[in-house]
Short mmCIF file of C-alpha atoms in Angstrom, two decimals:
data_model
loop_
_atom_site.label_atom_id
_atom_site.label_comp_id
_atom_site.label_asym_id
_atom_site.label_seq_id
_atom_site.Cartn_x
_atom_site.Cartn_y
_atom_site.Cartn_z
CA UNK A 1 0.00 0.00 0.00
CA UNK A 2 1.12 3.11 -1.02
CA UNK A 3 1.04 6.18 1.64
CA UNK A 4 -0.22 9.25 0.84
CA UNK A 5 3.22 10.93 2.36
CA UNK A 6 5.41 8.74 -0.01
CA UNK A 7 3.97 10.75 -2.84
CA UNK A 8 2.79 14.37 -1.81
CA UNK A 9 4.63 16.16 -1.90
CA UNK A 10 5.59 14.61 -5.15
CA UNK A 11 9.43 14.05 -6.07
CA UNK A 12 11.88 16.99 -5.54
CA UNK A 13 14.01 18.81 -8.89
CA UNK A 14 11.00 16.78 -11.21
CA UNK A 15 8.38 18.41 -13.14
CA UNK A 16 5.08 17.26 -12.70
CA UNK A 17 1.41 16.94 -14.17
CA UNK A 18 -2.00 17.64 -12.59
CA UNK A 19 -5.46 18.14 -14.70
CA UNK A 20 -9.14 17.85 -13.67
CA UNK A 21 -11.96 20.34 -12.20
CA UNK A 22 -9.68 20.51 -8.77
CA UNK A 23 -6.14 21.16 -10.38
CA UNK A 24 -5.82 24.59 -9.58
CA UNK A 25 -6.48 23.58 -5.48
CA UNK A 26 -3.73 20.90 -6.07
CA UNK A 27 -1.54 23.60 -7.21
CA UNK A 28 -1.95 25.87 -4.64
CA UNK A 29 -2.35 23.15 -1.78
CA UNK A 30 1.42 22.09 -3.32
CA UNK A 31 2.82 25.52 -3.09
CA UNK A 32 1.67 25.67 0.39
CA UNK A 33 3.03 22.80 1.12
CA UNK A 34 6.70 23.21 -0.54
CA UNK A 35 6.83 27.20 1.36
CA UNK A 36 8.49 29.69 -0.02
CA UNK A 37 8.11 31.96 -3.59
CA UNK A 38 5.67 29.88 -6.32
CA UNK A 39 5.54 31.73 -9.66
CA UNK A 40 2.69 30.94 -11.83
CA UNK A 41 3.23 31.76 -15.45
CA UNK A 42 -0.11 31.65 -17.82
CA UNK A 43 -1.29 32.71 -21.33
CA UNK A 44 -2.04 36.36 -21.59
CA UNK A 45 -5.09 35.81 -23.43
CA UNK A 46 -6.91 33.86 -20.83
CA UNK A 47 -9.87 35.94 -19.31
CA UNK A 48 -10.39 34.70 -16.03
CA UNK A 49 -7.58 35.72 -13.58
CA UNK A 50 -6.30 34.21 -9.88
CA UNK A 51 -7.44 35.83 -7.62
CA UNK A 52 -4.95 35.98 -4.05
CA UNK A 53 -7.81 36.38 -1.56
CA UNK A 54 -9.17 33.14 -3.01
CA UNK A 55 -6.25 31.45 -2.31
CA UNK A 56 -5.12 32.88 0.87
CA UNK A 57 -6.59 30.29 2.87
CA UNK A 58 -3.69 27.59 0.98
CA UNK A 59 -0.72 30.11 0.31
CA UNK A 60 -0.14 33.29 1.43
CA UNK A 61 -0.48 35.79 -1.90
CA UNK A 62 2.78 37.68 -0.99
CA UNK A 63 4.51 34.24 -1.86
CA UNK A 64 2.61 34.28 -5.39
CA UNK A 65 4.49 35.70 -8.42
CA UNK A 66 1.94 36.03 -11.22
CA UNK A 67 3.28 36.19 -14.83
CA UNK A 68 1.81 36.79 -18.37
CA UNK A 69 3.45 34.72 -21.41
CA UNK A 70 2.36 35.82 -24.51
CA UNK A 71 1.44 32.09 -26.19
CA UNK A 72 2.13 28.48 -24.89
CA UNK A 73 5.85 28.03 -26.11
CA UNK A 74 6.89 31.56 -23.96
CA UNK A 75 5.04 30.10 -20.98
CA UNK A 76 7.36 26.78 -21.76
CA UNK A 77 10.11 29.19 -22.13
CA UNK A 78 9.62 31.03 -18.63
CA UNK A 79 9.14 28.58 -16.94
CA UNK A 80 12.02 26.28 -17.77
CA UNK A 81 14.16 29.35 -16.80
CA UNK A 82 12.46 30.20 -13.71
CA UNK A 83 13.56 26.56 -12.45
CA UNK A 84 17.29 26.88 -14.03
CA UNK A 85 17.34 29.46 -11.53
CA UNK A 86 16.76 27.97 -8.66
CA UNK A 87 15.12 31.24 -7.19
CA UNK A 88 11.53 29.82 -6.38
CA UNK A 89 9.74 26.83 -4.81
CA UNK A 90 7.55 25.83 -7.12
CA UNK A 91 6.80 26.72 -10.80
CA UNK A 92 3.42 26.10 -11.86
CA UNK A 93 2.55 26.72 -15.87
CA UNK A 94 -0.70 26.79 -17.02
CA UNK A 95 -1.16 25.32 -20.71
CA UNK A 96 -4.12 25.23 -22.87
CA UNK A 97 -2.27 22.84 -25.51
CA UNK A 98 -0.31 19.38 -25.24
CA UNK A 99 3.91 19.71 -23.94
CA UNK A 100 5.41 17.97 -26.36
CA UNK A 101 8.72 15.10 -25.26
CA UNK A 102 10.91 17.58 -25.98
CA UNK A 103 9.94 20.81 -24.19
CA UNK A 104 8.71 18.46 -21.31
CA UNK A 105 12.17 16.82 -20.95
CA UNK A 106 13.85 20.55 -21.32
CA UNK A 107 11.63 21.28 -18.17
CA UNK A 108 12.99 17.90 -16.38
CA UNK A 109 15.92 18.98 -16.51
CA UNK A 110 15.62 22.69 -15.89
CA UNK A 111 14.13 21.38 -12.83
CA UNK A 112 17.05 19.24 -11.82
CA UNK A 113 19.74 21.91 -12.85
CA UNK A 114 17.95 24.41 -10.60
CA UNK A 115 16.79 22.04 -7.54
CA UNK A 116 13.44 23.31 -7.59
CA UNK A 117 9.74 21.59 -8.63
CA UNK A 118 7.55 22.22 -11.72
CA UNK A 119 4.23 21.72 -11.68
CA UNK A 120 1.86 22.20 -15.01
CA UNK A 121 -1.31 22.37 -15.02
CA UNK A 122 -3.07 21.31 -18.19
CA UNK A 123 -6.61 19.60 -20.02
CA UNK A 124 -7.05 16.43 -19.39
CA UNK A 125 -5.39 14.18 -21.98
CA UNK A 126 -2.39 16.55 -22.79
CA UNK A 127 0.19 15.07 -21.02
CA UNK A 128 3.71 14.88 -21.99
CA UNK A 129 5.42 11.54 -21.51
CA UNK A 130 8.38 13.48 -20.23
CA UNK A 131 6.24 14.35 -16.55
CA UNK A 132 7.75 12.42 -13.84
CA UNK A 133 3.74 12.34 -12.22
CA UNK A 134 0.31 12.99 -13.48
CA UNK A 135 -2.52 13.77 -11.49
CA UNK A 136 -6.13 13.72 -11.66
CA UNK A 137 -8.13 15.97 -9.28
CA UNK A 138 -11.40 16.43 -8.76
CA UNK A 139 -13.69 17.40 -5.94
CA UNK A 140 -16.09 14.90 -3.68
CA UNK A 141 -19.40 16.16 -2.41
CA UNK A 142 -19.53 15.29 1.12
CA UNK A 143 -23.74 15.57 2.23
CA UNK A 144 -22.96 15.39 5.37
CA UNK A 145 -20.74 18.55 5.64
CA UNK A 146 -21.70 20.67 2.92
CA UNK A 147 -22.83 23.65 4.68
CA UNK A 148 -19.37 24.10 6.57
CA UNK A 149 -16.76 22.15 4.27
CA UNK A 150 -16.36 21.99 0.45
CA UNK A 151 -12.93 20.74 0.58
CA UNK A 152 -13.03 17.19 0.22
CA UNK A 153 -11.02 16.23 -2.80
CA UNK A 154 -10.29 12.97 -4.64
CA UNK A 155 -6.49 13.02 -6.01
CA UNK A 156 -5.32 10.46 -7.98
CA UNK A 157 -2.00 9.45 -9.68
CA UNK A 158 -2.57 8.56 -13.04
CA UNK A 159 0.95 8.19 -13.89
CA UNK A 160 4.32 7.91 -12.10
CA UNK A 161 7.52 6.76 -13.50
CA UNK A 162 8.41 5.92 -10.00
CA UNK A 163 5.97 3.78 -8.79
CA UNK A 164 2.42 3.07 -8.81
CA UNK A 165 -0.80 4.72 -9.14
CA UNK A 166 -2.78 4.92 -6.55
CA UNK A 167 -5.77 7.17 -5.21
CA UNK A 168 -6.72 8.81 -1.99
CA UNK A 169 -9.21 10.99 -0.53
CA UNK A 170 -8.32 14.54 1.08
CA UNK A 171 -9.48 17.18 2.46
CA UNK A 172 -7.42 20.75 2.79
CA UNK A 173 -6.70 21.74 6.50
CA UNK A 174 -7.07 25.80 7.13
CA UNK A 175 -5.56 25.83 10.25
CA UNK A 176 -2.53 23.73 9.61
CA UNK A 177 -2.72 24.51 5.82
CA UNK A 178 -2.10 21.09 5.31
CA UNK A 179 -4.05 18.45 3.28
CA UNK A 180 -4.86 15.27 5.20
CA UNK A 181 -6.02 11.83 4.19
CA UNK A 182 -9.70 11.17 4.54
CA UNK A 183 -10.18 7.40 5.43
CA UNK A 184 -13.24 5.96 3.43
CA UNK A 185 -14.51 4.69 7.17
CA UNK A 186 -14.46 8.53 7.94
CA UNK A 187 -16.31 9.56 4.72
CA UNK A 188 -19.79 7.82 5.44
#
């Protein structure tokens, strides 16, 4: 059995994969997570925006370094130097169109060179076979705690050149901003 520890957060210097309606709370939960500086580099044309009072209960917005690319290769291109450098936790590229093998293994090892994690988010069935982990995330209505909690999530790993896939229920801590495990005993 595979704990949920052994894989979130997922493997250090690596760039990573995550898609599905809860993506964008697995990116933040991650940066929260990893502490320190998390730039976020997107598509200019995109209309919706982040917004950091959203996501202040997961990372604190002063840590969040929003950037504009102008198309999907200069978001590839940022990004891969942002984790040469080595000067932030977490990179996380948003990406309307499939990575191709060769700009995801330039992100591997931008990621190794500079010590650092990438994390892209993408559509569902765009992944590059270069990502070292691919997520799935989506959310779980929980009946009996609607009213209060909307935070239980189901996360899976839908590929992992490091082991096996495996799935697990969480739910996003505010007070330890922290995700924990959800037991299926605990979800009924």
């Amino acid at each position: 059995m595979t704990a949920f520890e052994s894989q979130f957060p997922p493997m250090a210097s690596r760039t990573h994969e995550v898609c599905g309606p809860s993506a964008m709370t697995f990116a933040v939960a991650l940066g929260a997570r990893l502490g320190g500086k998390v730039l976020w580099v997107r598509e200019a044309w995109r209309s919706e925006q982040i917004n950091p009072v959203g996501i202040a209960p997961y990372l604190d917005p002063q840590h969040l370094l929003l950037a504009q690319a102008q198309n999907h290769l200069d978001v590839l291109a940022s990004a891969e130097e942002a984790l040469r450098s080595g000067s932030v936790a977490l990179v996380v590229m948003e990406v309307t169109q499939p990575v191709g093998l060769t700009e995801g293994r330039r992100l591997q090892l931008a990621a190794q060179s500079g010590k650092t994690m990438g994390l892209c988010v993408l559509p569902e069935g765009m992944g590059s076979n270069a990502a070292q982990t691919r997520w799935h995330c989506a959310p779980i209505f929980d009946a009996a705690n609607a009213a209060e909690d909307s935070t239980l999530q189901r996360w899976k790993i839908i590929k992992n050149k490091s082991g096996t896939n495996k799935a697990w229920s969480v739910r996003w801590n505010a007070q330890t901003r922290r995700i924990n495990v959800v037991s299926e005993i605990a979800q009924r």
